Amino acid sequence: MLFVWIALWTTSALLMATNRKSVAVRWLSLVAFCGGTGALASNFDGWILAWLESGLISNDREKLLRILQRGCSWISYYVLPYAFLCFASAYHVGAIPFSYARKLPIAALLFPVGMLAVPVTSNTPVHFGLLAIWAIPYLILGAVLLLMKRDRHPADRRAHAVMMAAVLPAVLIALFMNYLLPLFGVYGMWRYNVWPIAFAFVVFIIALFNFGFLGVQLLIERKRLDFSLRAITSGTAMLNHAIKNDIGKIKLFSDKIARAAEPDQELRDDIRVIGSA
């Protein structure tokens, strides 16, 4: 799960670094961050046991680390469905009426925050029965919103297909492994999330540099265009300044030659043509 933690947090950081102005990108970044936090919680388990065996930590320190581990689990289990639903709503603009979509992040936060008031369990990181009541509908509704999106332009359709390939399989498999199977007493299947997440990470990296992912490549191209325009503007200003200097010299010396050519009418006419030009 170490790879999952690094891959998801890397994805989250890249999304925020390249296109943080996009609301949908910010929500998807939070989805990746929460998934990585869940992987971090699973890594904590092995680290704590190894540190105890080697004597690097005391029992009191172990309790603190267990609290931190449980907090990482809560972030993963509670915030990920919420962030995914908000991402789907922000990505598929118009699927939910604007007045409701604007209130969705606040209204949907009720259940994740309410889970914090539930007493801590001794055998499992969360109460899967209560969690399933709202988390599974959140994830299913988010998936439906993504599947409902239709684009007319071929480039938009390709970008949507790439996003779906990177996000939807990983989320649906996590829905099955992390939220559905525990209801039937099957725990620990989250270990198999490493494969869909690895596939999603590969798709994301390839798309980032070749096709674009949620407008990220478009942003890079726009930066290149801005740089080119600045270079052109700067070069034009330098050329304009140089031409003005040379024209000033031509005018100055034409006037000087004209005064010296007083007797020669033909030469004066030629100099007048130069001055006019």
Coordinates of C-alpha atoms in Angstrom, one line a residue:
M1 CA 0.0 0.0 0.0
L2 CA 3.0 2.3 0.1
F3 CA 2.8 2.7 -3.7
V4 CA -0.9 3.6 -3.4
W5 CA -0.2 6.2 -0.8
I6 CA 2.6 7.8 -2.9
A7 CA 0.7 7.6 -6.2
L8 CA -2.6 9.1 -4.8
W9 CA -0.9 11.9 -3.0
T10 CA 1.3 12.6 -6.0
T11 CA -1.9 12.8 -8.2
S12 CA -3.5 15.1 -5.7
A13 CA -0.5 17.4 -5.6
L14 CA -0.2 17.5 -9.4
L15 CA -3.9 18.4 -9.8
M16 CA -3.7 21.2 -7.3
A17 CA -0.4 22.5 -8.7
T18 CA -1.5 22.7 -12.3
N19 CA -5.2 23.7 -12.2
R20 CA -6.3 24.6 -8.7
K21 CA -8.6 27.3 -10.0
S22 CA -11.0 24.6 -11.3
V23 CA -13.6 23.6 -8.7
A24 CA -13.9 20.1 -10.2
V25 CA -10.1 19.6 -10.1
R26 CA -10.0 20.7 -6.4
W27 CA -12.7 18.2 -5.5
L28 CA -10.9 15.4 -7.4
S29 CA -7.7 16.3 -5.7
L30 CA -9.4 15.8 -2.4
V31 CA -10.7 12.4 -3.5
A32 CA -7.1 11.3 -4.4
F33 CA -5.8 12.8 -1.1
C34 CA -8.4 10.8 0.9
G35 CA -7.6 7.6 -0.9
G36 CA -4.0 8.1 -0.2
T37 CA -4.8 8.8 3.5
G38 CA -6.5 5.4 3.7
A39 CA -3.4 3.8 2.3
L40 CA -1.3 5.7 4.8
A41 CA -3.5 4.3 7.6
S42 CA -2.8 0.7 6.4
N43 CA 0.9 1.4 6.3
F44 CA 0.8 2.7 9.8
D45 CA -0.3 -0.7 11.1
G46 CA 2.9 -2.3 9.8
W47 CA 5.1 0.5 10.9
I48 CA 3.8 0.6 14.4
L49 CA 4.2 -3.2 14.9
A50 CA 7.8 -3.0 13.5
W51 CA 8.6 0.0 15.8
L52 CA 7.3 -1.9 18.8
E53 CA 9.3 -5.0 18.1
S54 CA 12.5 -3.0 17.7
G55 CA 11.8 -0.9 20.8
L56 CA 11.8 2.4 19.0
I57 CA 8.4 3.5 20.5
S58 CA 6.8 3.0 24.0
N59 CA 3.3 1.9 24.7
D60 CA 2.2 5.5 25.2
R61 CA 3.6 6.5 21.9
E62 CA 1.9 3.5 20.3
K63 CA -1.5 4.8 21.6
L64 CA -0.8 8.2 20.0
L65 CA 0.1 6.6 16.7
R66 CA -3.0 4.4 16.8
I67 CA -5.1 7.6 17.3
L68 CA -3.4 9.1 14.2
Q69 CA -4.0 5.9 12.3
R70 CA -7.7 5.9 13.2
G71 CA -7.9 9.6 12.1
C72 CA -6.4 8.7 8.7
S73 CA -9.0 5.9 8.4
W74 CA -11.9 8.3 9.2
I75 CA -10.7 10.8 6.6
S76 CA -10.6 8.0 4.0
Y77 CA -13.9 6.4 4.8
Y78 CA -15.9 9.5 5.6
V79 CA -14.5 12.3 3.3
L80 CA -13.9 10.2 0.1
P81 CA -17.6 9.6 -0.7
Y82 CA -18.4 13.2 0.1
A83 CA -15.6 14.6 -2.0
F84 CA -16.5 12.2 -4.9
L85 CA -20.1 13.3 -4.9
C86 CA -19.1 17.0 -4.9
F87 CA -16.6 16.4 -7.7
A88 CA -19.2 14.7 -9.9
S89 CA -21.6 17.6 -9.3
A90 CA -18.9 20.2 -10.1
Y91 CA -17.7 18.2 -13.2
H92 CA -21.1 17.6 -14.7
V93 CA -22.4 21.2 -14.6
G94 CA -26.1 21.4 -15.0
A95 CA -26.9 17.8 -14.0
I96 CA -28.2 19.2 -10.7
P97 CA -30.1 22.6 -10.6
F98 CA -27.7 25.4 -9.8
S99 CA -29.5 26.4 -6.5
Y100 CA -29.1 22.8 -5.2
A101 CA -25.6 22.2 -6.6
R102 CA -24.4 25.3 -4.8
K103 CA -25.8 24.0 -1.5
L104 CA -24.7 20.4 -2.0
P105 CA -21.2 20.7 -0.4
I106 CA -22.7 22.0 2.8
A107 CA -25.8 19.7 2.9
A108 CA -23.8 16.6 2.0
L109 CA -21.3 17.3 4.8
L110 CA -24.0 16.5 7.4
F111 CA -23.4 12.7 7.3
P112 CA -19.6 12.7 7.4
V113 CA -19.5 15.1 10.3
G114 CA -22.3 13.1 12.1
M115 CA -20.2 10.0 11.9
L116 CA -17.6 11.7 14.2
A117 CA -20.2 11.5 17.0
V118 CA -20.6 7.7 16.7
P119 CA -18.7 5.8 19.4
V120 CA -15.4 4.3 18.4
T121 CA -15.4 0.6 17.6
S122 CA -12.9 -1.9 19.0
N123 CA -12.6 -4.3 16.1
T124 CA -13.1 -2.2 13.0
P125 CA -12.0 1.4 12.1
V126 CA -15.6 2.6 11.5
H127 CA -19.2 1.5 11.9
F128 CA -19.7 0.0 8.5
G129 CA -23.4 -0.4 8.9
L130 CA -24.0 3.3 9.6
L131 CA -21.4 4.3 7.0
A132 CA -23.1 2.3 4.3
I133 CA -26.4 4.1 4.8
W134 CA -25.0 7.3 3.2
A135 CA -21.5 6.5 1.8
I136 CA -22.7 4.0 -0.8
P137 CA -25.5 6.2 -2.1
Y138 CA -23.0 9.1 -2.3
L139 CA -20.6 7.0 -4.4
I140 CA -23.4 5.6 -6.6
L141 CA -25.0 9.0 -7.2
G142 CA -21.5 10.5 -8.1
A143 CA -20.9 7.6 -10.6
V144 CA -24.3 8.2 -12.2
L145 CA -23.6 11.9 -12.6
L146 CA -20.4 11.1 -14.4
L147 CA -22.0 8.6 -16.6
M148 CA -24.8 11.0 -17.6
K149 CA -22.4 13.6 -18.9
R150 CA -22.5 14.0 -22.7
D151 CA -20.1 16.1 -24.8
R152 CA -20.6 17.1 -28.4
H153 CA -17.1 18.1 -29.3
P154 CA -14.7 15.2 -30.1
A155 CA -11.9 16.6 -28.0
D156 CA -14.3 17.0 -25.0
R157 CA -15.5 13.4 -25.5
R158 CA -12.0 12.1 -25.5
A159 CA -11.1 14.1 -22.4
H160 CA -14.2 12.8 -20.7
A161 CA -13.3 9.2 -21.6
V162 CA -9.8 9.6 -20.2
M163 CA -11.2 11.0 -17.0
M164 CA -13.7 8.2 -16.7
A165 CA -11.0 5.5 -17.3
A166 CA -8.8 7.0 -14.6
V167 CA -11.4 7.7 -11.9
L168 CA -14.6 5.6 -12.2
P169 CA -13.1 2.0 -12.1
A170 CA -11.0 2.8 -9.1
V171 CA -13.9 4.4 -7.2
L172 CA -16.4 1.6 -8.0
I173 CA -13.9 -1.1 -7.0
A174 CA -13.3 0.9 -3.7
L175 CA -17.0 1.1 -3.2
F176 CA -17.2 -2.7 -3.5
M177 CA -14.1 -3.6 -1.4
N178 CA -14.2 -0.9 1.2
Y179 CA -17.9 -0.2 1.8
L180 CA -20.0 -3.1 0.5
L181 CA -18.1 -6.3 1.4
P182 CA -17.6 -5.3 5.1
L183 CA -21.4 -5.3 5.5
F184 CA -21.2 -9.1 4.9
G185 CA -18.3 -9.5 7.3
V186 CA -15.6 -9.5 4.7
Y187 CA -12.8 -7.2 5.8
G188 CA -9.3 -6.3 4.5
M189 CA -10.3 -6.5 0.8
W190 CA -9.0 -3.0 0.4
R191 CA -5.6 -4.5 -0.2
Y192 CA -6.7 -5.4 -3.7
N193 CA -7.4 -1.7 -4.5
V194 CA -3.7 -1.4 -5.4
W195 CA -4.3 -2.7 -9.0
P196 CA -7.1 -0.3 -10.1
I197 CA -5.3 2.6 -8.5
A198 CA -2.1 1.7 -10.3
F199 CA -4.0 1.6 -13.5
A200 CA -5.7 4.9 -12.8
F201 CA -2.3 6.5 -11.9
V202 CA -0.8 5.3 -15.2
V203 CA -3.8 6.6 -17.2
F204 CA -3.5 10.0 -15.3
I205 CA 0.2 10.4 -16.0
I206 CA -0.1 9.5 -19.7
A207 CA -3.1 11.8 -20.2
L208 CA -1.4 14.6 -18.3
F209 CA 1.4 14.9 -20.9
N210 CA -0.4 13.7 -24.1
F211 CA -4.2 14.4 -24.1
G212 CA -4.8 16.6 -21.1
F213 CA -6.7 15.8 -17.9
L214 CA -9.5 18.1 -16.7
G215 CA -8.0 21.0 -18.5
V216 CA -4.5 20.6 -17.1
Q217 CA -2.7 20.3 -20.5
L218 CA -4.8 23.2 -21.8
L219 CA -3.5 25.3 -19.0
I220 CA 0.1 24.3 -19.9
E221 CA -0.5 25.2 -23.6
R222 CA -2.0 28.5 -22.5
K223 CA 1.1 29.3 -20.5
R224 CA 3.2 28.6 -23.5
L225 CA 1.0 30.8 -25.6
D226 CA 1.2 33.7 -23.1
F227 CA 5.0 33.3 -23.1
S228 CA 5.1 33.4 -26.9
L229 CA 2.9 36.5 -27.0
R230 CA 5.2 38.2 -24.4
A231 CA 8.2 37.4 -26.5
I232 CA 6.6 38.7 -29.7
T233 CA 5.4 41.9 -28.0
S234 CA 8.9 42.5 -26.5
G235 CA 10.6 41.8 -29.9
T236 CA 8.1 44.1 -31.7
A237 CA 8.8 46.9 -29.2
M238 CA 12.6 46.6 -29.7
L239 CA 12.1 46.6 -33.5
N240 CA 9.9 49.7 -33.3
H241 CA 12.5 51.5 -31.2
A242 CA 15.3 50.6 -33.6
I243 CA 13.3 51.7 -36.6
K244 CA 12.4 55.0 -35.0
N245 CA 16.1 55.6 -34.3
D246 CA 17.2 54.9 -37.9
I247 CA 14.3 57.0 -39.3
G248 CA 15.4 59.9 -37.1
K249 CA 19.0 59.6 -38.4
I250 CA 17.8 59.6 -42.0
K251 CA 15.6 62.7 -41.5
L252 CA 18.4 64.5 -39.7
F253 CA 21.0 63.9 -42.4
S254 CA 18.5 64.4 -45.3
D255 CA 17.8 67.9 -43.9
K256 CA 21.6 68.5 -43.7
I257 CA 22.2 67.4 -47.3
A258 CA 19.2 69.5 -48.5
R259 CA 20.7 72.6 -47.1
A260 CA 24.0 71.8 -48.8
A261 CA 22.3 71.1 -52.1
E262 CA 20.7 74.5 -52.5
P263 CA 22.0 75.1 -56.1
D264 CA 21.0 71.7 -57.4
Q265 CA 17.3 71.5 -57.8
E266 CA 17.3 67.9 -59.0
L267 CA 19.2 66.7 -55.9
R268 CA 16.8 68.7 -53.7
D269 CA 13.9 66.9 -55.2
D270 CA 15.5 63.5 -54.6
I271 CA 16.1 64.4 -51.0
R272 CA 12.5 65.5 -50.6
V273 CA 11.4 62.1 -51.8
I274 CA 13.7 60.5 -49.2
G275 CA 12.2 62.7 -46.5
S276 CA 8.6 61.9 -47.5
A277 CA 9.4 58.2 -47.4

